[in-house]
PDB file of C-alpha atoms in Angstrom:
ATOM      1  CA  MET A   1     -91.134   7.636  59.024  1.00  0.00           C
ATOM      2  CA  MET A   2     -91.890   9.266  55.683  1.00  0.00           C
ATOM      3  CA  LEU A   3     -89.144   9.326  53.062  1.00  0.00           C
ATOM      4  CA  ALA A   4     -87.345  12.646  52.942  1.00  0.00           C
ATOM      5  CA  ARG A   5     -87.927  13.042  49.198  1.00  0.00           C
ATOM      6  CA  VAL A   6     -91.687  12.504  49.621  1.00  0.00           C
ATOM      7  CA  ALA A   7     -91.853  14.988  52.520  1.00  0.00           C
ATOM      8  CA  GLU A   8     -89.913  17.555  50.504  1.00  0.00           C
ATOM      9  CA  ASN A   9     -92.139  17.241  47.455  1.00  0.00           C
ATOM     10  CA  ILE A  10     -95.298  17.642  49.552  1.00  0.00           C
ATOM     11  CA  TYR A  11     -93.715  20.687  51.212  1.00  0.00           C
ATOM     12  CA  TRP A  12     -92.923  22.297  47.848  1.00  0.00           C
ATOM     13  CA  MET A  13     -96.287  21.393  46.360  1.00  0.00           C
ATOM     14  CA  ALA A  14     -97.950  23.343  49.184  1.00  0.00           C
ATOM     15  CA  ARG A  15     -95.615  26.331  48.768  1.00  0.00           C
ATOM     16  CA  TYR A  16     -96.227  26.570  45.015  1.00  0.00           C
ATOM     17  CA  LEU A  17    -100.011  26.285  45.386  1.00  0.00           C
ATOM     18  CA  GLU A  18    -100.018  28.986  48.074  1.00  0.00           C
ATOM     19  CA  ARG A  19     -97.808  31.222  45.897  1.00  0.00           C
ATOM     20  CA  ALA A  20    -100.044  30.753  42.855  1.00  0.00           C
ATOM     21  CA  GLU A  21    -103.145  31.694  44.860  1.00  0.00           C
ATOM     22  CA  ASP A  22    -101.480  34.730  46.442  1.00  0.00           C
ATOM     23  CA  LEU A  23    -100.149  35.944  43.115  1.00  0.00           C
ATOM     24  CA  ALA A  24    -103.597  35.652  41.532  1.00  0.00           C
ATOM     25  CA  ARG A  25    -105.040  37.677  44.447  1.00  0.00           C
ATOM     26  CA  LEU A  26    -102.375  40.352  44.022  1.00  0.00           C
ATOM     27  CA  ILE A  27    -102.962  40.785  40.316  1.00  0.00           C
ATOM     28  CA  LYS A  28    -106.725  40.897  40.837  1.00  0.00           C
ATOM     29  CA  VAL A  29    -106.479  43.587  43.522  1.00  0.00           C
ATOM     30  CA  ASN A  30    -104.040  45.677  41.437  1.00  0.00           C
ATOM     31  CA  ALA A  31    -106.378  45.527  38.477  1.00  0.00           C
ATOM     32  CA  ASN A  32    -109.411  46.479  40.568  1.00  0.00           C
ATOM     33  CA  LEU A  33    -107.468  49.352  42.160  1.00  0.00           C
ATOM     34  CA  THR A  34    -107.745  51.317  38.936  1.00  0.00           C
ATOM     35  CA  LEU A  35    -111.465  51.672  39.667  1.00  0.00           C
ATOM     36  CA  ASP A  36    -110.771  53.320  43.056  1.00  0.00           C
ATOM     37  CA  LEU A  37    -108.168  55.824  41.927  1.00  0.00           C
ATOM     38  CA  PRO A  38    -108.951  59.244  40.469  1.00  0.00           C
ATOM     39  CA  LYS A  39    -108.849  59.605  36.711  1.00  0.00           C
ATOM     40  CA  GLY A  40    -105.303  59.835  35.412  1.00  0.00           C
ATOM     41  CA  LEU A  41    -103.745  57.742  38.190  1.00  0.00           C
ATOM     42  CA  SER A  42    -103.006  54.038  37.958  1.00  0.00           C
ATOM     43  CA  PRO A  43    -101.285  51.513  40.209  1.00  0.00           C
ATOM     44  CA  ILE A  44     -97.572  50.921  39.872  1.00  0.00           C
ATOM     45  CA  TRP A  45     -97.570  47.569  38.090  1.00  0.00           C
ATOM     46  CA  GLY A  46     -93.847  47.163  38.676  1.00  0.00           C
ATOM     47  CA  GLN A  47     -94.642  46.700  42.360  1.00  0.00           C
ATOM     48  CA  LEU A  48     -95.865  43.219  41.562  1.00  0.00           C
ATOM     49  CA  ILE A  49     -92.476  42.339  40.093  1.00  0.00           C
ATOM     50  CA  ALA A  50     -90.823  43.565  43.291  1.00  0.00           C
ATOM     51  CA  ILE A  51     -93.188  41.593  45.527  1.00  0.00           C
ATOM     52  CA  THR A  52     -92.313  38.349  43.763  1.00  0.00           C
ATOM     53  CA  GLY A  53     -88.607  39.146  43.944  1.00  0.00           C
ATOM     54  CA  ALA A  54     -88.233  38.675  40.183  1.00  0.00           C
ATOM     55  CA  GLU A  55     -86.549  41.979  39.297  1.00  0.00           C
ATOM     56  CA  ASP A  56     -83.427  40.289  37.961  1.00  0.00           C
ATOM     57  CA  ASP A  57     -85.491  37.991  35.735  1.00  0.00           C
ATOM     58  CA  TYR A  58     -87.611  40.815  34.318  1.00  0.00           C
ATOM     59  CA  ALA A  59     -85.843  41.594  31.076  1.00  0.00           C
ATOM     60  CA  SER A  60     -88.165  44.360  29.900  1.00  0.00           C
ATOM     61  CA  ARG A  61     -87.450  47.909  31.009  1.00  0.00           C
ATOM     62  CA  ASP A  62     -91.106  48.774  30.453  1.00  0.00           C
ATOM     63  CA  TYR A  63     -93.261  48.301  33.522  1.00  0.00           C
ATOM     64  CA  ASN A  64     -96.558  48.839  31.763  1.00  0.00           C
ATOM     65  CA  GLU A  65     -99.606  46.728  32.581  1.00  0.00           C
ATOM     66  CA  GLN A  66     -99.394  44.360  29.612  1.00  0.00           C
ATOM     67  CA  SER A  67     -95.692  43.600  29.958  1.00  0.00           C
ATOM     68  CA  VAL A  68     -95.911  42.982  33.706  1.00  0.00           C
ATOM     69  CA  LEU A  69     -98.991  40.768  33.411  1.00  0.00           C
ATOM     70  CA  ARG A  70     -97.485  38.688  30.606  1.00  0.00           C
ATOM     71  CA  PHE A  71     -94.369  38.144  32.729  1.00  0.00           C
ATOM     72  CA  LEU A  72     -96.281  37.293  35.898  1.00  0.00           C
ATOM     73  CA  ILE A  73     -98.829  34.978  34.310  1.00  0.00           C
ATOM     74  CA  SER A  74     -97.076  33.133  31.454  1.00  0.00           C
ATOM     75  CA  ASN A  75     -94.037  30.893  31.799  1.00  0.00           C
ATOM     76  CA  GLN A  76     -91.572  33.702  31.031  1.00  0.00           C
ATOM     77  CA  SER A  77     -90.494  33.596  34.701  1.00  0.00           C
ATOM     78  CA  PRO A  78     -89.874  30.692  37.088  1.00  0.00           C
ATOM     79  CA  LEU A  79     -91.885  32.709  39.622  1.00  0.00           C
ATOM     80  CA  SER A  80     -94.909  33.308  37.349  1.00  0.00           C
ATOM     81  CA  LEU A  81     -98.412  32.033  37.991  1.00  0.00           C
ATOM     82  CA  LEU A  82     -98.188  29.334  35.318  1.00  0.00           C
ATOM     83  CA  SER A  83     -94.714  28.270  36.474  1.00  0.00           C
ATOM     84  CA  CYS A  84     -95.909  27.960  40.080  1.00  0.00           C
ATOM     85  CA  VAL A  85     -98.902  25.847  39.054  1.00  0.00           C
ATOM     86  CA  SER A  86     -96.673  23.725  36.817  1.00  0.00           C
ATOM     87  CA  SER A  87     -94.215  23.148  39.679  1.00  0.00           C
ATOM     88  CA  ALA A  88     -97.043  22.264  42.088  1.00  0.00           C
ATOM     89  CA  ARG A  89     -98.299  19.747  39.516  1.00  0.00           C
ATOM     90  CA  GLU A  90     -94.841  18.194  39.058  1.00  0.00           C
ATOM     91  CA  ASN A  91     -94.346  17.804  42.807  1.00  0.00           C
ATOM     92  CA  ALA A  92     -97.855  16.412  43.204  1.00  0.00           C
ATOM     93  CA  ARG A  93     -97.207  13.887  40.395  1.00  0.00           C
ATOM     94  CA  THR A  94     -94.282  12.390  42.289  1.00  0.00           C
ATOM     95  CA  VAL A  95     -96.306  11.838  45.464  1.00  0.00           C
ATOM     96  CA  ARG A  96     -99.619  10.710  43.970  1.00  0.00           C
ATOM     97  CA  ASP A  97     -99.534   7.496  45.992  1.00  0.00           C
ATOM     98  CA  VAL A  98     -99.652   9.290  49.377  1.00  0.00           C
ATOM     99  CA  MET A  99    -102.518  11.704  48.561  1.00  0.00           C
ATOM    100  CA  PRO A 100    -106.142  11.257  47.596  1.00  0.00           C
ATOM    101  CA  ARG A 101    -106.564  10.801  43.857  1.00  0.00           C
ATOM    102  CA  GLU A 102    -108.962  13.759  43.776  1.00  0.00           C
ATOM    103  CA  VAL A 103    -106.082  16.076  44.772  1.00  0.00           C
ATOM    104  CA  TRP A 104    -103.951  15.093  41.795  1.00  0.00           C
ATOM    105  CA  GLU A 105    -106.939  15.428  39.457  1.00  0.00           C
ATOM    106  CA  ALA A 106    -107.763  18.908  40.795  1.00  0.00           C
ATOM    107  CA  ILE A 107    -104.121  20.099  40.494  1.00  0.00           C
ATOM    108  CA  ASN A 108    -103.832  18.678  37.005  1.00  0.00           C
ATOM    109  CA  THR A 109    -107.062  20.446  36.008  1.00  0.00           C
ATOM    110  CA  LEU A 110    -105.766  23.707  37.513  1.00  0.00           C
ATOM    111  CA  TYR A 111    -102.572  23.379  35.446  1.00  0.00           C
ATOM    112  CA  LEU A 112    -104.346  22.580  32.169  1.00  0.00           C
ATOM    113  CA  GLN A 113    -106.842  25.424  32.535  1.00  0.00           C
ATOM    114  CA  THR A 114    -104.167  27.950  33.560  1.00  0.00           C
ATOM    115  CA  ARG A 115    -102.038  26.993  30.565  1.00  0.00           C
ATOM    116  CA  GLU A 116    -104.937  27.118  28.130  1.00  0.00           C
ATOM    117  CA  ARG A 117    -106.394  30.389  29.470  1.00  0.00           C
ATOM    118  CA  GLN A 118    -103.229  32.359  30.242  1.00  0.00           C
ATOM    119  CA  GLN A 119    -103.773  34.757  27.326  1.00  0.00           C
ATOM    120  CA  GLN A 120    -107.239  35.514  28.658  1.00  0.00           C
ATOM    121  CA  ALA A 121    -105.697  37.032  31.785  1.00  0.00           C
ATOM    122  CA  ILE A 122    -103.710  39.571  29.740  1.00  0.00           C
ATOM    123  CA  SER A 123    -106.905  41.154  28.382  1.00  0.00           C
ATOM    124  CA  LYS A 124    -109.007  43.310  30.681  1.00  0.00           C
ATOM    125  CA  ARG A 125    -112.197  41.568  29.529  1.00  0.00           C
ATOM    126  CA  GLY A 126    -111.162  38.064  30.595  1.00  0.00           C
ATOM    127  CA  ARG A 127    -108.805  38.830  33.458  1.00  0.00           C
ATOM    128  CA  PHE A 128    -111.255  38.829  36.331  1.00  0.00           C
ATOM    129  CA  ASP A 129    -112.819  35.451  35.488  1.00  0.00           C
ATOM    130  CA  PHE A 130    -109.409  33.859  34.966  1.00  0.00           C
ATOM    131  CA  LEU A 131    -107.978  35.061  38.294  1.00  0.00           C
ATOM    132  CA  VAL A 132    -111.100  34.189  40.263  1.00  0.00           C
ATOM    133  CA  SER A 133    -110.984  30.715  38.737  1.00  0.00           C
ATOM    134  CA  VAL A 134    -107.361  30.201  39.820  1.00  0.00           C
ATOM    135  CA  ILE A 135    -108.105  31.382  43.374  1.00  0.00           C
ATOM    136  CA  GLU A 136    -111.193  29.229  43.669  1.00  0.00           C
ATOM    137  CA  GLN A 137    -109.420  26.124  42.343  1.00  0.00           C
ATOM    138  CA  CYS A 138    -106.511  26.611  44.773  1.00  0.00           C
ATOM    139  CA  GLN A 139    -109.031  26.981  47.592  1.00  0.00           C
ATOM    140  CA  MET A 140    -110.844  23.836  46.404  1.00  0.00           C
ATOM    141  CA  ILE A 141    -107.594  21.864  46.442  1.00  0.00           C
ATOM    142  CA  ALA A 142    -106.883  23.067  49.963  1.00  0.00           C
ATOM    143  CA  GLY A 143    -110.392  21.975  50.950  1.00  0.00           C
ATOM    144  CA  ILE A 144    -109.977  18.511  49.428  1.00  0.00           C
ATOM    145  CA  LEU A 145    -106.675  18.068  51.248  1.00  0.00           C
ATOM    146  CA  ALA A 146    -108.184  19.237  54.559  1.00  0.00           C
ATOM    147  CA  GLY A 147    -111.152  16.954  54.182  1.00  0.00           C
ATOM    148  CA  THR A 148    -109.536  13.755  52.907  1.00  0.00           C
ATOM    149  CA  MET A 149    -105.784  13.529  53.612  1.00  0.00           C
ATOM    150  CA  ASN A 150    -104.502  11.450  56.531  1.00  0.00           C
ATOM    151  CA  ARG A 151    -103.205  13.504  59.444  1.00  0.00           C
ATOM    152  CA  ASP A 152     -99.718  12.030  59.161  1.00  0.00           C
ATOM    153  CA  GLU A 153     -96.279  13.543  58.587  1.00  0.00           C
ATOM    154  CA  GLY A 154     -97.164  14.295  54.970  1.00  0.00           C
ATOM    155  CA  TYR A 155    -100.044  16.515  56.016  1.00  0.00           C
ATOM    156  CA  THR A 156     -97.794  18.187  58.559  1.00  0.00           C
ATOM    157  CA  PHE A 157     -95.199  19.101  55.924  1.00  0.00           C
ATOM    158  CA  LEU A 158     -97.982  20.264  53.639  1.00  0.00           C
ATOM    159  CA  ARG A 159     -99.169  22.741  56.250  1.00  0.00           C
ATOM    160  CA  ILE A 160     -95.622  23.806  57.136  1.00  0.00           C
ATOM    161  CA  GLY A 161     -94.987  24.692  53.481  1.00  0.00           C
ATOM    162  CA  ARG A 162     -98.262  26.574  53.222  1.00  0.00           C
ATOM    163  CA  TYR A 163     -97.752  28.664  56.383  1.00  0.00           C
ATOM    164  CA  LEU A 164     -94.120  29.481  55.655  1.00  0.00           C
ATOM    165  CA  GLU A 165     -94.956  30.616  52.098  1.00  0.00           C
ATOM    166  CA  ARG A 166     -97.940  32.600  53.345  1.00  0.00           C
ATOM    167  CA  ALA A 167     -95.901  34.415  55.991  1.00  0.00           C
ATOM    168  CA  ASP A 168     -93.239  35.295  53.463  1.00  0.00           C
ATOM    169  CA  MET A 169     -95.762  36.593  50.932  1.00  0.00           C
ATOM    170  CA  THR A 170     -97.591  38.644  53.568  1.00  0.00           C
ATOM    171  CA  SER A 171     -94.315  40.304  54.556  1.00  0.00           C
ATOM    172  CA  ARG A 172     -93.502  41.092  50.925  1.00  0.00           C
ATOM    173  CA  ILE A 173     -96.893  42.642  50.309  1.00  0.00           C
ATOM    174  CA  ILE A 174     -96.607  44.857  53.387  1.00  0.00           C
ATOM    175  CA  ASP A 175     -93.055  45.824  52.472  1.00  0.00           C
ATOM    176  CA  ILE A 176     -93.754  46.933  48.933  1.00  0.00           C
ATOM    177  CA  ARG A 177     -97.341  48.184  49.155  1.00  0.00           C
ATOM    178  CA  SER A 178     -96.734  50.260  52.278  1.00  0.00           C
ATOM    179  CA  ALA A 179     -93.996  52.214  50.512  1.00  0.00           C
ATOM    180  CA  ASN A 180     -95.520  53.613  47.315  1.00  0.00           C
ATOM    181  CA  LEU A 181     -98.879  52.548  45.970  1.00  0.00           C
ATOM    182  CA  VAL A 182     -99.364  55.084  43.188  1.00  0.00           C
ATOM    183  CA  PRO A 183     -96.821  57.422  41.522  1.00  0.00           C
ATOM    184  CA  ASP A 184     -96.672  61.027  42.693  1.00  0.00           C
ATOM    185  CA  ALA A 185    -100.224  60.876  44.042  1.00  0.00           C
ATOM    186  CA  THR A 186    -102.230  64.112  43.921  1.00  0.00           C
ATOM    187  CA  LEU A 187    -104.593  62.854  46.595  1.00  0.00           C
ATOM    188  CA  THR A 188    -104.862  64.288  50.075  1.00  0.00           C
ATOM    189  CA  GLN A 189    -102.713  62.480  52.618  1.00  0.00           C
ATOM    190  CA  THR A 190    -105.730  61.050  54.437  1.00  0.00           C
ATOM    191  CA  THR A 191    -107.325  59.734  51.224  1.00  0.00           C
ATOM    192  CA  TYR A 192    -104.015  58.339  50.001  1.00  0.00           C
ATOM    193  CA  ASP A 193    -103.318  56.538  53.305  1.00  0.00           C
ATOM    194  CA  ASN A 194    -106.789  55.062  53.315  1.00  0.00           C
ATOM    195  CA  LEU A 195    -106.421  53.726  49.757  1.00  0.00           C
ATOM    196  CA  GLN A 196    -102.927  52.497  50.462  1.00  0.00           C
ATOM    197  CA  TRP A 197    -103.747  50.418  53.548  1.00  0.00           C
ATOM    198  CA  MET A 198    -107.042  49.245  52.144  1.00  0.00           C
ATOM    199  CA  SER A 199    -105.066  47.895  49.183  1.00  0.00           C
ATOM    200  CA  VAL A 200    -102.701  46.082  51.537  1.00  0.00           C
ATOM    201  CA  LEU A 201    -105.645  44.436  53.304  1.00  0.00           C
ATOM    202  CA  LYS A 202    -107.442  43.546  50.096  1.00  0.00           C
ATOM    203  CA  SER A 203    -104.273  42.018  48.663  1.00  0.00           C
ATOM    204  CA  LEU A 204    -104.467  39.563  51.558  1.00  0.00           C
ATOM    205  CA  THR A 205    -108.273  39.278  51.517  1.00  0.00           C
ATOM    206  CA  GLY A 206    -108.236  40.777  54.960  1.00  0.00           C
ATOM    207  CA  TYR A 207    -110.380  43.899  54.688  1.00  0.00           C
ATOM    208  CA  GLN A 208    -113.564  42.531  56.212  1.00  0.00           C
ATOM    209  CA  MET A 209    -111.712  40.495  58.848  1.00  0.00           C
ATOM    210  CA  TYR A 210    -109.753  43.598  59.854  1.00  0.00           C
ATOM    211  CA  ARG A 211    -112.971  45.525  60.433  1.00  0.00           C
ATOM    212  CA  LEU A 212    -114.411  42.617  62.396  1.00  0.00           C
ATOM    213  CA  GLU A 213    -111.392  42.077  64.643  1.00  0.00           C
ATOM    214  CA  MET A 214    -109.973  45.566  65.073  1.00  0.00           C
ATOM    215  CA  GLN A 215    -113.306  47.435  65.285  1.00  0.00           C
ATOM    216  CA  THR A 216    -111.762  50.658  63.983  1.00  0.00           C
ATOM    217  CA  ARG A 217    -111.270  52.609  60.768  1.00  0.00           C
ATOM    218  CA  ILE A 218    -108.346  51.796  58.519  1.00  0.00           C
ATOM    219  CA  GLN A 219    -105.153  53.314  59.869  1.00  0.00           C
ATOM    220  CA  ARG A 220    -101.517  52.370  59.547  1.00  0.00           C
ATOM    221  CA  ARG A 221    -100.689  51.234  63.076  1.00  0.00           C
ATOM    222  CA  GLU A 222    -103.793  49.068  63.412  1.00  0.00           C
ATOM    223  CA  VAL A 223    -103.355  47.458  60.015  1.00  0.00           C
ATOM    224  CA  LEU A 224     -99.763  46.633  60.898  1.00  0.00           C
ATOM    225  CA  ARG A 225    -100.803  45.200  64.247  1.00  0.00           C
ATOM    226  CA  PHE A 226    -103.472  43.097  62.500  1.00  0.00           C
ATOM    227  CA  LEU A 227    -101.159  41.727  59.802  1.00  0.00           C
ATOM    228  CA  PHE A 228     -98.128  41.132  62.007  1.00  0.00           C
ATOM    229  CA  GLN A 229     -99.602  40.088  65.346  1.00  0.00           C
ATOM    230  CA  SER A 230    -103.174  38.838  64.945  1.00  0.00           C
ATOM    231  CA  GLN A 231    -103.715  35.276  66.156  1.00  0.00           C
ATOM    232  CA  PHE A 232    -107.120  35.081  64.473  1.00  0.00           C
ATOM    233  CA  PHE A 233    -106.493  36.159  60.883  1.00  0.00           C
ATOM    234  CA  PRO A 234    -105.025  33.134  59.005  1.00  0.00           C
ATOM    235  CA  ARG A 235    -102.838  35.244  56.740  1.00  0.00           C
ATOM    236  CA  SER A 236    -101.185  37.296  59.504  1.00  0.00           C
ATOM    237  CA  ILE A 237     -97.528  36.540  60.083  1.00  0.00           C
ATOM    238  CA  GLY A 238     -98.174  36.003  63.787  1.00  0.00           C
ATOM    239  CA  HIS A 239    -100.825  33.377  63.108  1.00  0.00           C
ATOM    240  CA  CYS A 240     -98.579  31.602  60.579  1.00  0.00           C
ATOM    241  CA  MET A 241     -95.689  31.457  63.056  1.00  0.00           C
ATOM    242  CA  SER A 242     -97.929  30.121  65.819  1.00  0.00           C
ATOM    243  CA  ARG A 243     -99.183  27.347  63.552  1.00  0.00           C
ATOM    244  CA  LEU A 244     -95.616  26.529  62.486  1.00  0.00           C
ATOM    245  CA  GLN A 245     -94.603  26.158  66.125  1.00  0.00           C
ATOM    246  CA  GLU A 246     -97.467  23.750  66.754  1.00  0.00           C
ATOM    247  CA  LEU A 247     -96.718  21.684  63.631  1.00  0.00           C
ATOM    248  CA  LEU A 248     -92.983  21.482  64.197  1.00  0.00           C
ATOM    249  CA  SER A 249     -93.512  20.315  67.770  1.00  0.00           C
ATOM    250  CA  THR A 250     -95.155  17.138  66.439  1.00  0.00           C
ATOM    251  CA  LEU A 251     -92.115  16.123  64.354  1.00  0.00           C
ATOM    252  CA  PRO A 252     -89.025  14.280  65.601  1.00  0.00           C
ATOM    253  CA  ASN A 253     -85.701  16.172  65.818  1.00  0.00           C
ATOM    254  CA  HIS A 254     -87.562  19.474  65.618  1.00  0.00           C
ATOM    255  CA  GLU A 255     -85.489  21.455  68.104  1.00  0.00           C
ATOM    256  CA  ARG A 256     -83.315  23.380  65.632  1.00  0.00           C
ATOM    257  CA  VAL A 257     -86.178  24.494  63.400  1.00  0.00           C
ATOM    258  CA  LEU A 258     -88.405  25.286  66.356  1.00  0.00           C
ATOM    259  CA  VAL A 259     -85.738  27.597  67.859  1.00  0.00           C
ATOM    260  CA  ALA A 260     -85.623  29.584  64.604  1.00  0.00           C
ATOM    261  CA  THR A 261     -89.435  29.830  64.574  1.00  0.00           C
ATOM    262  CA  HIS A 262     -89.540  30.911  68.241  1.00  0.00           C
ATOM    263  CA  ARG A 263     -87.041  33.644  67.438  1.00  0.00           C
ATOM    264  CA  ILE A 264     -89.285  35.157  64.793  1.00  0.00           C
ATOM    265  CA  LYS A 265     -92.365  34.848  66.988  1.00  0.00           C
ATOM    266  CA  ARG A 266     -90.566  36.787  69.751  1.00  0.00           C
ATOM    267  CA  GLN A 267     -89.658  39.508  67.253  1.00  0.00           C
ATOM    268  CA  LEU A 268     -93.280  39.848  66.294  1.00  0.00           C
ATOM    269  CA  ASP A 269     -94.600  39.838  69.855  1.00  0.00           C
ATOM    270  CA  ASN A 270     -92.086  42.417  71.071  1.00  0.00           C
ATOM    271  CA  ALA A 271     -92.321  44.807  68.120  1.00  0.00           C
ATOM    272  CA  ASP A 272     -93.792  48.229  68.853  1.00  0.00           C
ATOM    273  CA  LEU A 273     -95.234  48.612  65.382  1.00  0.00           C
ATOM    274  CA  ALA A 274     -96.831  51.998  65.993  1.00  0.00           C
ATOM    275  CA  LYS A 275     -93.388  53.537  66.466  1.00  0.00           C
ATOM    276  CA  LEU A 276     -91.805  52.125  63.318  1.00  0.00           C
ATOM    277  CA  LYS A 277     -91.247  54.688  60.585  1.00  0.00           C
ATOM    278  CA  GLN A 278     -91.238  53.463  56.993  1.00  0.00           C
ATOM    279  CA  THR A 279     -87.494  52.820  56.787  1.00  0.00           C
ATOM    280  CA  GLU A 280     -87.594  51.044  60.222  1.00  0.00           C
ATOM    281  CA  LEU A 281     -90.577  48.986  59.079  1.00  0.00           C
ATOM    282  CA  GLN A 282     -88.714  47.876  55.975  1.00  0.00           C
ATOM    283  CA  LEU A 283     -85.670  46.926  58.034  1.00  0.00           C
ATOM    284  CA  PHE A 284     -87.932  44.941  60.391  1.00  0.00           C
ATOM    285  CA  ILE A 285     -89.453  43.109  57.446  1.00  0.00           C
ATOM    286  CA  ASP A 286     -86.007  42.397  56.004  1.00  0.00           C
ATOM    287  CA  GLN A 287     -85.064  40.746  59.294  1.00  0.00           C
ATOM    288  CA  LEU A 288     -88.236  38.655  59.216  1.00  0.00           C
ATOM    289  CA  GLN A 289     -87.529  37.510  55.665  1.00  0.00           C
ATOM    290  CA  VAL A 290     -84.005  36.481  56.607  1.00  0.00           C
ATOM    291  CA  GLY A 291     -85.623  34.512  59.431  1.00  0.00           C
ATOM    292  CA  PHE A 292     -88.027  32.805  57.035  1.00  0.00           C
ATOM    293  CA  GLY A 293     -85.089  31.827  54.862  1.00  0.00           C
ATOM    294  CA  GLY A 294     -83.376  30.440  57.947  1.00  0.00           C
ATOM    295  CA  ILE A 295     -86.401  28.304  58.811  1.00  0.00           C
ATOM    296  CA  HIS A 296     -86.423  26.916  55.284  1.00  0.00           C
ATOM    297  CA  ASP A 297     -82.697  26.151  55.405  1.00  0.00           C
ATOM    298  CA  ASP A 298     -83.107  24.405  58.745  1.00  0.00           C
ATOM    299  CA  LEU A 299     -85.998  22.347  57.389  1.00  0.00           C
ATOM    300  CA  VAL A 300     -83.802  21.233  54.503  1.00  0.00           C
ATOM    301  CA  GLU A 301     -80.899  20.318  56.732  1.00  0.00           C
ATOM    302  CA  VAL A 302     -82.961  18.526  59.382  1.00  0.00           C
ATOM    303  CA  PHE A 303     -85.639  16.819  57.310  1.00  0.00           C
ATOM    304  CA  PHE A 304     -84.622  16.857  53.649  1.00  0.00           C
ATOM    305  CA  SER A 305     -80.846  16.470  53.854  1.00  0.00           C
ATOM    306  CA  GLY A 306     -79.002  13.822  51.866  1.00  0.00           C
ATOM    307  CA  LEU A 307     -80.921  14.798  48.731  1.00  0.00           C
ATOM    308  CA  GLY A 308     -77.992  16.357  46.926  1.00  0.00           C
ATOM    309  CA  ALA A 309     -79.199  19.219  44.739  1.00  0.00           C
ATOM    310  CA  ALA A 310     -82.319  19.755  46.864  1.00  0.00           C
ATOM    311  CA  LYS A 311     -80.365  21.433  49.655  1.00  0.00           C
ATOM    312  CA  THR A 312     -81.231  25.078  50.401  1.00  0.00           C
ATOM    313  CA  LEU A 313     -82.646  25.800  46.964  1.00  0.00           C
ATOM    314  CA  HIS A 314     -84.551  28.956  46.153  1.00  0.00           C
ATOM    315  CA  PRO A 315     -88.089  28.077  44.968  1.00  0.00           C
ATOM    316  CA  ALA A 316     -87.157  28.982  41.395  1.00  0.00           C
ATOM    317  CA  GLN A 317     -84.082  26.769  41.535  1.00  0.00           C
ATOM    318  CA  HIS A 318     -86.136  23.921  42.978  1.00  0.00           C
ATOM    319  CA  GLN A 319     -88.424  24.151  39.962  1.00  0.00           C
ATOM    320  CA  GLU A 320     -85.468  23.698  37.621  1.00  0.00           C
ATOM    321  CA  GLN A 321     -84.490  20.548  39.535  1.00  0.00           C
ATOM    322  CA  THR A 322     -87.960  18.994  39.482  1.00  0.00           C
ATOM    323  CA  GLY A 323     -89.328  20.407  36.250  1.00  0.00           C
TER     324      GLY A 323
END
């Protein structure tokens, strides 16, 4: 049986890597969105602060592009890109003996390059290359892990952390981006809706897969069905919950966590998404996020308990403990 501290650090390493990749994707899509909008309109950069849940930490009252990017990329926030990579590195450092050496080297390289090039991401000229590099390196690390790590309990907790973080981030992106993409848009409703839901899909790198699976134009109800209930798209919440159920079933004493996961899966399967108005959709997402938090708390109690300060910590708090 793997030590609880080792399992917990692998779990958090996976969550931080997934969060860093997703945040890089979000910033990249938001920056590219300026090319799709009519002259005079720009994305609401403050949405990215809301998606990460860092409103309380954001000291500046100015939500302009430069201020938001500096906050989300540098170490000004425990939820920033650099902070997530740093936390992934610290957790990886403590479990180097149970992972392939190449994983540690790749994560360390990701951290060093992110730290050295963070100012490049603030400028429009260097932003694209920086963000693409972060995404590709995170994907490379995931590939090394998939191709070389033993299929033991450590790999199970790695995937649990990844899928739980991915489900939470997907729900946050839908919640915020489906509400207000651009301020006081002067576009026609059809054009605005198309841009809005295309942005949601692109934020999750799901545009092409949506067209392949759903075989229809972009429209609200089908995008929601794809992102909440698809069993084929790896970033859909339904897919993540199904994988969590499979992974948890392989662990001892899994009953409590599995019940919480089954509960969310039933909510997803039974939801009539086409009938949900915006306020109802946001309430539904709030319930899902409470459920994700419950799964995390149950994981801590069942598998990571007895670790003192590690109990039921928010990701940002966990960083302060391990950093």
